[in-house]
Amino acid sequence: MEIGYLGAFLMGLFGALHCVGMCGSIMGVLTFSLPVEIRSRSAQLAGFLSYYSLGRIFSYTLAGALAGAFGAGLLFRISPQYGHSILLLTATILMVAVGLYLAGWFPAFARIEKAGSPIWKKLEPLGRKLLPVTSPWQALLYGLIWGWLPCGLVYSALFIALGQGGWLQGGLFMLLFGIGTLPAVMATGIFAEQILRFARNPRMRMIAGFLLIAFALTGLIINW
């Protein structure tokens, strides 16, 4: 699909303000739960934050590979002639919806997160058992579980990954999406209070939403 790898990265990057609101608060809590001797050393702190994110992005990539494999034959099954166009239009609508949500004009979009609640109810107790995190391996395992946290932005990206053509393409799509979220989530772990204040700025959220909408509509116009 034409909303490809650049779109995946930009979706993660522009959706960073949403990530700060949801994942950023988790990262902040995890940071402050680390021993003082780790938090006081920038290199060690960055290492733990990296393990959290590495686990989270691995889960995104795995989910993307599963979605890509499942959707490999979807184009033909939907319609041999128009399947590609239908998925492109649907992906564009989803990306516009995410942009409107980020801008604060479509709060109902958050309801999509309820779809993952059954899975999260089973995984969340496992995550609790890993707290407090005191080792890199615990951080990595917690990140793997964290990656399945119900999130409308992630679910939207996964739907687009369905149409990428195969498990490898779907996995790569979600890998780049996850990398796009890194700056905000990592920065929140280090500068929690300042980043959260920035993310709650309505003007910043509106700009991010507009940029995502513009990218989605441009891709639709060029490739329709």
mmCIF file of C-alpha atoms in Angstrom:
data_model
loop_
_atom_site.group_PDB
_atom_site.id
_atom_site.type_symbol
_atom_site.label_atom_id
_atom_site.label_comp_id
_atom_site.label_asym_id
_atom_site.label_seq_id
_atom_site.Cartn_x
_atom_site.Cartn_y
_atom_site.Cartn_z
ATOM 1 C CA MET A 1 0.000 0.000 0.000
ATOM 2 C CA GLU A 2 1.092 3.544 -0.715
ATOM 3 C CA ILE A 3 0.718 4.566 2.932
ATOM 4 C CA GLY A 4 3.946 2.672 3.342
ATOM 5 C CA TYR A 5 7.038 2.755 5.466
ATOM 6 C CA LEU A 6 7.403 6.548 5.567
ATOM 7 C CA GLY A 7 3.756 6.744 6.581
ATOM 8 C CA ALA A 8 4.385 4.209 9.358
ATOM 9 C CA PHE A 9 7.253 6.268 10.773
ATOM 10 C CA LEU A 10 5.321 9.553 10.514
ATOM 11 C CA MET A 11 2.263 7.995 12.108
ATOM 12 C CA GLY A 12 4.383 6.998 15.086
ATOM 13 C CA LEU A 13 6.198 10.331 15.158
ATOM 14 C CA PHE A 14 3.131 12.587 14.826
ATOM 15 C CA GLY A 15 1.201 10.348 17.176
ATOM 16 C CA ALA A 16 3.925 10.930 19.758
ATOM 17 C CA LEU A 17 1.743 13.368 21.691
ATOM 18 C CA HIS A 18 -0.793 10.582 22.206
ATOM 19 C CA CYS A 19 2.070 8.262 23.177
ATOM 20 C CA VAL A 20 3.218 10.758 25.793
ATOM 21 C CA GLY A 21 -0.267 10.862 27.259
ATOM 22 C CA MET A 22 -0.579 7.069 27.472
ATOM 23 C CA CYS A 23 2.809 5.342 27.252
ATOM 24 C CA GLY A 24 4.720 8.372 28.505
ATOM 25 C CA SER A 25 3.005 8.286 31.868
ATOM 26 C CA ILE A 26 3.874 4.576 32.144
ATOM 27 C CA MET A 27 7.478 5.346 31.265
ATOM 28 C CA GLY A 28 7.548 8.079 33.883
ATOM 29 C CA VAL A 29 6.268 5.705 36.576
ATOM 30 C CA LEU A 30 8.751 3.022 35.549
ATOM 31 C CA THR A 31 11.585 5.537 35.638
ATOM 32 C CA PHE A 32 10.780 6.712 39.145
ATOM 33 C CA SER A 33 10.401 3.111 40.346
ATOM 34 C CA LEU A 34 14.010 2.343 39.438
ATOM 35 C CA PRO A 35 16.606 2.397 42.205
ATOM 36 C CA VAL A 36 18.086 5.835 42.884
ATOM 37 C CA GLU A 37 21.585 4.691 41.896
ATOM 38 C CA ILE A 38 20.287 3.836 38.397
ATOM 39 C CA ARG A 39 18.235 7.024 37.980
ATOM 40 C CA SER A 40 21.197 9.154 39.022
ATOM 41 C CA ARG A 41 23.394 7.744 36.223
ATOM 42 C CA SER A 42 22.306 8.899 32.783
ATOM 43 C CA ALA A 43 23.906 5.984 30.911
ATOM 44 C CA GLN A 44 22.273 3.341 33.111
ATOM 45 C CA LEU A 45 18.912 5.096 32.996
ATOM 46 C CA ALA A 46 19.050 5.329 29.194
ATOM 47 C CA GLY A 47 19.896 1.626 29.071
ATOM 48 C CA PHE A 48 16.822 0.622 31.075
ATOM 49 C CA LEU A 49 14.584 2.924 29.023
ATOM 50 C CA SER A 50 15.993 1.344 25.858
ATOM 51 C CA TYR A 51 15.154 -2.144 27.086
ATOM 52 C CA TYR A 52 11.573 -1.065 27.818
ATOM 53 C CA SER A 53 11.198 0.331 24.320
ATOM 54 C CA LEU A 54 12.991 -2.579 22.660
ATOM 55 C CA GLY A 55 10.467 -4.996 24.165
ATOM 56 C CA ARG A 56 7.537 -2.762 23.224
ATOM 57 C CA ILE A 57 8.672 -2.366 19.605
ATOM 58 C CA PHE A 58 9.345 -6.101 19.294
ATOM 59 C CA SER A 59 5.713 -6.747 20.261
ATOM 60 C CA TYR A 60 4.561 -4.171 17.682
ATOM 61 C CA THR A 61 6.691 -5.896 15.034
ATOM 62 C CA LEU A 62 5.344 -9.341 15.919
ATOM 63 C CA ALA A 63 1.763 -8.063 15.771
ATOM 64 C CA GLY A 64 2.516 -6.416 12.415
ATOM 65 C CA ALA A 65 3.943 -9.650 11.010
ATOM 66 C CA LEU A 66 0.816 -11.536 12.097
ATOM 67 C CA ALA A 67 -1.411 -8.852 10.588
ATOM 68 C CA GLY A 68 0.574 -8.831 7.335
ATOM 69 C CA ALA A 69 0.393 -12.614 7.053
ATOM 70 C CA PHE A 70 -3.344 -12.604 7.721
ATOM 71 C CA GLY A 71 -3.973 -9.843 5.202
ATOM 72 C CA ALA A 72 -1.732 -11.240 2.452
ATOM 73 C CA GLY A 73 -4.709 -12.620 0.527
ATOM 74 C CA LEU A 74 -7.168 -9.978 1.678
ATOM 75 C CA LEU A 75 -6.812 -7.760 -1.387
ATOM 76 C CA PHE A 76 -7.946 -10.532 -3.719
ATOM 77 C CA ARG A 77 -10.702 -11.753 -1.409
ATOM 78 C CA ILE A 78 -12.216 -8.312 -1.006
ATOM 79 C CA SER A 79 -12.246 -7.698 -4.744
ATOM 80 C CA PRO A 80 -9.750 -8.838 -7.402
ATOM 81 C CA GLN A 81 -10.251 -5.549 -9.225
ATOM 82 C CA TYR A 82 -10.862 -2.960 -6.521
ATOM 83 C CA GLY A 83 -9.403 -4.518 -3.368
ATOM 84 C CA HIS A 84 -6.265 -2.365 -3.439
ATOM 85 C CA SER A 85 -8.250 0.847 -3.827
ATOM 86 C CA ILE A 86 -10.646 -0.119 -1.036
ATOM 87 C CA LEU A 87 -7.794 -0.774 1.406
ATOM 88 C CA LEU A 88 -5.999 2.422 0.383
ATOM 89 C CA LEU A 89 -9.148 4.456 0.999
ATOM 90 C CA THR A 90 -9.786 2.724 4.334
ATOM 91 C CA ALA A 91 -6.189 3.279 5.471
ATOM 92 C CA THR A 92 -6.442 6.966 4.530
ATOM 93 C CA ILE A 93 -9.682 7.370 6.463
ATOM 94 C CA LEU A 94 -8.073 5.736 9.492
ATOM 95 C CA MET A 95 -5.036 8.010 9.331
ATOM 96 C CA VAL A 96 -7.268 11.084 9.003
ATOM 97 C CA ALA A 97 -9.268 9.836 12.009
ATOM 98 C CA VAL A 98 -6.036 9.542 14.026
ATOM 99 C CA GLY A 99 -5.120 13.102 12.977
ATOM 100 C CA LEU A 100 -8.523 14.409 14.079
ATOM 101 C CA TYR A 101 -8.150 12.524 17.359
ATOM 102 C CA LEU A 102 -4.726 14.028 18.017
ATOM 103 C CA ALA A 103 -6.077 17.490 17.242
ATOM 104 C CA GLY A 104 -8.823 16.956 19.821
ATOM 105 C CA TRP A 105 -11.751 16.891 17.376
ATOM 106 C CA PHE A 106 -12.585 13.186 17.428
ATOM 107 C CA PRO A 107 -12.432 11.921 21.035
ATOM 108 C CA ALA A 108 -14.768 9.033 20.190
ATOM 109 C CA PHE A 109 -11.865 7.425 18.314
ATOM 110 C CA ALA A 110 -10.495 6.312 21.691
ATOM 111 C CA ARG A 111 -13.280 3.712 21.875
ATOM 112 C CA ILE A 112 -11.327 1.515 19.462
ATOM 113 C CA GLU A 113 -8.990 0.757 22.366
ATOM 114 C CA LYS A 114 -11.678 -1.397 23.975
ATOM 115 C CA ALA A 115 -11.052 -4.032 21.301
ATOM 116 C CA GLY A 116 -7.816 -5.092 22.988
ATOM 117 C CA SER A 117 -9.132 -5.165 26.547
ATOM 118 C CA PRO A 118 -9.605 -8.982 26.733
ATOM 119 C CA ILE A 119 -5.966 -9.613 25.775
ATOM 120 C CA TRP A 120 -4.695 -6.912 28.115
ATOM 121 C CA LYS A 121 -6.648 -8.308 31.078
ATOM 122 C CA LYS A 122 -4.653 -11.538 30.741
ATOM 123 C CA LEU A 123 -1.260 -9.867 30.201
ATOM 124 C CA GLU A 124 -1.464 -7.018 32.720
ATOM 125 C CA PRO A 125 -1.136 -9.312 35.814
ATOM 126 C CA LEU A 126 2.064 -10.742 34.313
ATOM 127 C CA GLY A 127 3.453 -7.227 33.997
ATOM 128 C CA ARG A 128 2.618 -6.474 37.620
ATOM 129 C CA LYS A 129 4.696 -9.461 38.721
ATOM 130 C CA LEU A 130 7.775 -7.905 37.100
ATOM 131 C CA LEU A 131 7.524 -4.762 39.237
ATOM 132 C CA PRO A 132 9.616 -3.216 40.605
ATOM 133 C CA VAL A 133 12.017 -3.535 37.686
ATOM 134 C CA THR A 134 15.601 -3.976 38.894
ATOM 135 C CA SER A 135 17.366 -5.630 35.934
ATOM 136 C CA PRO A 136 17.598 -5.081 32.158
ATOM 137 C CA TRP A 137 15.907 -8.445 31.513
ATOM 138 C CA GLN A 138 12.939 -7.436 33.639
ATOM 139 C CA ALA A 139 12.749 -4.173 31.684
ATOM 140 C CA LEU A 140 12.789 -6.078 28.392
ATOM 141 C CA LEU A 141 10.066 -8.505 29.509
ATOM 142 C CA TYR A 142 7.933 -5.652 30.812
ATOM 143 C CA GLY A 143 8.337 -3.897 27.468
ATOM 144 C CA LEU A 144 7.169 -7.039 25.639
ATOM 145 C CA ILE A 145 3.970 -7.017 27.692
ATOM 146 C CA TRP A 146 3.584 -3.247 27.463
ATOM 147 C CA GLY A 147 3.517 -3.530 23.660
ATOM 148 C CA TRP A 148 0.060 -5.154 23.876
ATOM 149 C CA LEU A 149 -1.470 -2.287 25.869
ATOM 150 C CA PRO A 150 -4.794 -1.288 24.207
ATOM 151 C CA CYS A 151 -4.058 1.750 22.038
ATOM 152 C CA GLY A 152 -6.186 3.171 19.208
ATOM 153 C CA LEU A 153 -3.116 4.521 17.446
ATOM 154 C CA VAL A 154 -1.405 1.111 17.431
ATOM 155 C CA TYR A 155 -4.576 -0.655 16.295
ATOM 156 C CA SER A 156 -4.957 1.795 13.404
ATOM 157 C CA ALA A 157 -1.372 1.135 12.331
ATOM 158 C CA LEU A 158 -2.013 -2.612 12.548
ATOM 159 C CA PHE A 159 -5.012 -2.311 10.253
ATOM 160 C CA ILE A 160 -2.857 -0.558 7.675
ATOM 161 C CA ALA A 161 -0.217 -3.290 8.157
ATOM 162 C CA LEU A 162 -2.870 -5.799 7.046
ATOM 163 C CA GLY A 163 -2.551 -4.510 3.499
ATOM 164 C CA GLN A 164 1.221 -4.385 3.256
ATOM 165 C CA GLY A 165 1.411 -7.655 1.298
ATOM 166 C CA GLY A 166 2.908 -10.230 3.671
ATOM 167 C CA TRP A 167 4.314 -10.982 7.122
ATOM 168 C CA LEU A 168 7.694 -9.362 6.406
ATOM 169 C CA GLN A 169 6.185 -6.138 5.083
ATOM 170 C CA GLY A 170 3.651 -5.991 7.904
ATOM 171 C CA GLY A 171 6.362 -6.535 10.510
ATOM 172 C CA LEU A 172 8.582 -3.864 8.954
ATOM 173 C CA PHE A 173 5.671 -1.429 8.849
ATOM 174 C CA MET A 174 5.056 -1.814 12.591
ATOM 175 C CA LEU A 175 8.793 -1.760 13.343
ATOM 176 C CA LEU A 176 9.078 1.671 11.715
ATOM 177 C CA PHE A 177 5.902 2.807 13.453
ATOM 178 C CA GLY A 178 7.450 1.825 16.781
ATOM 179 C CA ILE A 179 10.706 3.614 15.958
ATOM 180 C CA GLY A 180 8.662 6.738 15.224
ATOM 181 C CA THR A 181 7.276 6.669 18.769
ATOM 182 C CA LEU A 182 10.737 6.395 20.346
ATOM 183 C CA PRO A 183 11.658 10.110 20.655
ATOM 184 C CA ALA A 184 8.588 11.001 22.710
ATOM 185 C CA VAL A 185 8.494 7.902 24.887
ATOM 186 C CA MET A 186 12.239 7.914 25.613
ATOM 187 C CA ALA A 187 12.267 11.653 26.307
ATOM 188 C CA THR A 188 9.360 11.266 28.705
ATOM 189 C CA GLY A 189 11.313 8.726 30.704
ATOM 190 C CA ILE A 190 14.111 11.251 31.169
ATOM 191 C CA PHE A 191 12.241 14.575 31.194
ATOM 192 C CA ALA A 192 8.827 13.376 32.344
ATOM 193 C CA GLU A 193 7.384 16.599 33.743
ATOM 194 C CA GLN A 194 8.574 18.903 30.934
ATOM 195 C CA ILE A 195 7.473 16.526 28.146
ATOM 196 C CA LEU A 196 4.036 15.930 29.628
ATOM 197 C CA ARG A 197 3.477 19.695 29.841
ATOM 198 C CA PHE A 198 4.444 20.039 26.170
ATOM 199 C CA ALA A 199 2.204 17.142 25.091
ATOM 200 C CA ARG A 200 -0.830 18.618 26.802
ATOM 201 C CA ASN A 201 -0.498 21.842 24.821
ATOM 202 C CA PRO A 202 -3.624 21.911 22.546
ATOM 203 C CA ARG A 203 -1.754 23.862 19.856
ATOM 204 C CA MET A 204 0.988 21.239 19.585
ATOM 205 C CA ARG A 205 -1.566 18.443 19.349
ATOM 206 C CA MET A 206 -3.466 20.340 16.661
ATOM 207 C CA ILE A 207 -0.310 20.843 14.579
ATOM 208 C CA ALA A 208 0.572 17.147 14.826
ATOM 209 C CA GLY A 209 -2.970 16.203 13.820
ATOM 210 C CA PHE A 210 -2.921 18.540 10.804
ATOM 211 C CA LEU A 211 0.428 17.154 9.616
ATOM 212 C CA LEU A 212 -0.830 13.577 9.776
ATOM 213 C CA ILE A 213 -4.053 14.445 7.944
ATOM 214 C CA ALA A 214 -2.118 16.311 5.250
ATOM 215 C CA PHE A 215 0.191 13.340 4.687
ATOM 216 C CA ALA A 216 -2.730 10.896 4.448
ATOM 217 C CA LEU A 217 -4.691 13.013 1.975
ATOM 218 C CA THR A 218 -1.613 13.735 -0.132
ATOM 219 C CA GLY A 219 -0.882 10.019 -0.416
ATOM 220 C CA LEU A 220 -4.489 9.326 -1.443
ATOM 221 C CA ILE A 221 -4.468 12.040 -4.135
ATOM 222 C CA ILE A 222 -1.131 10.930 -5.597
ATOM 223 C CA ASN A 223 -1.927 7.219 -5.680
ATOM 224 C CA TRP A 224 -5.651 7.093 -6.408
#
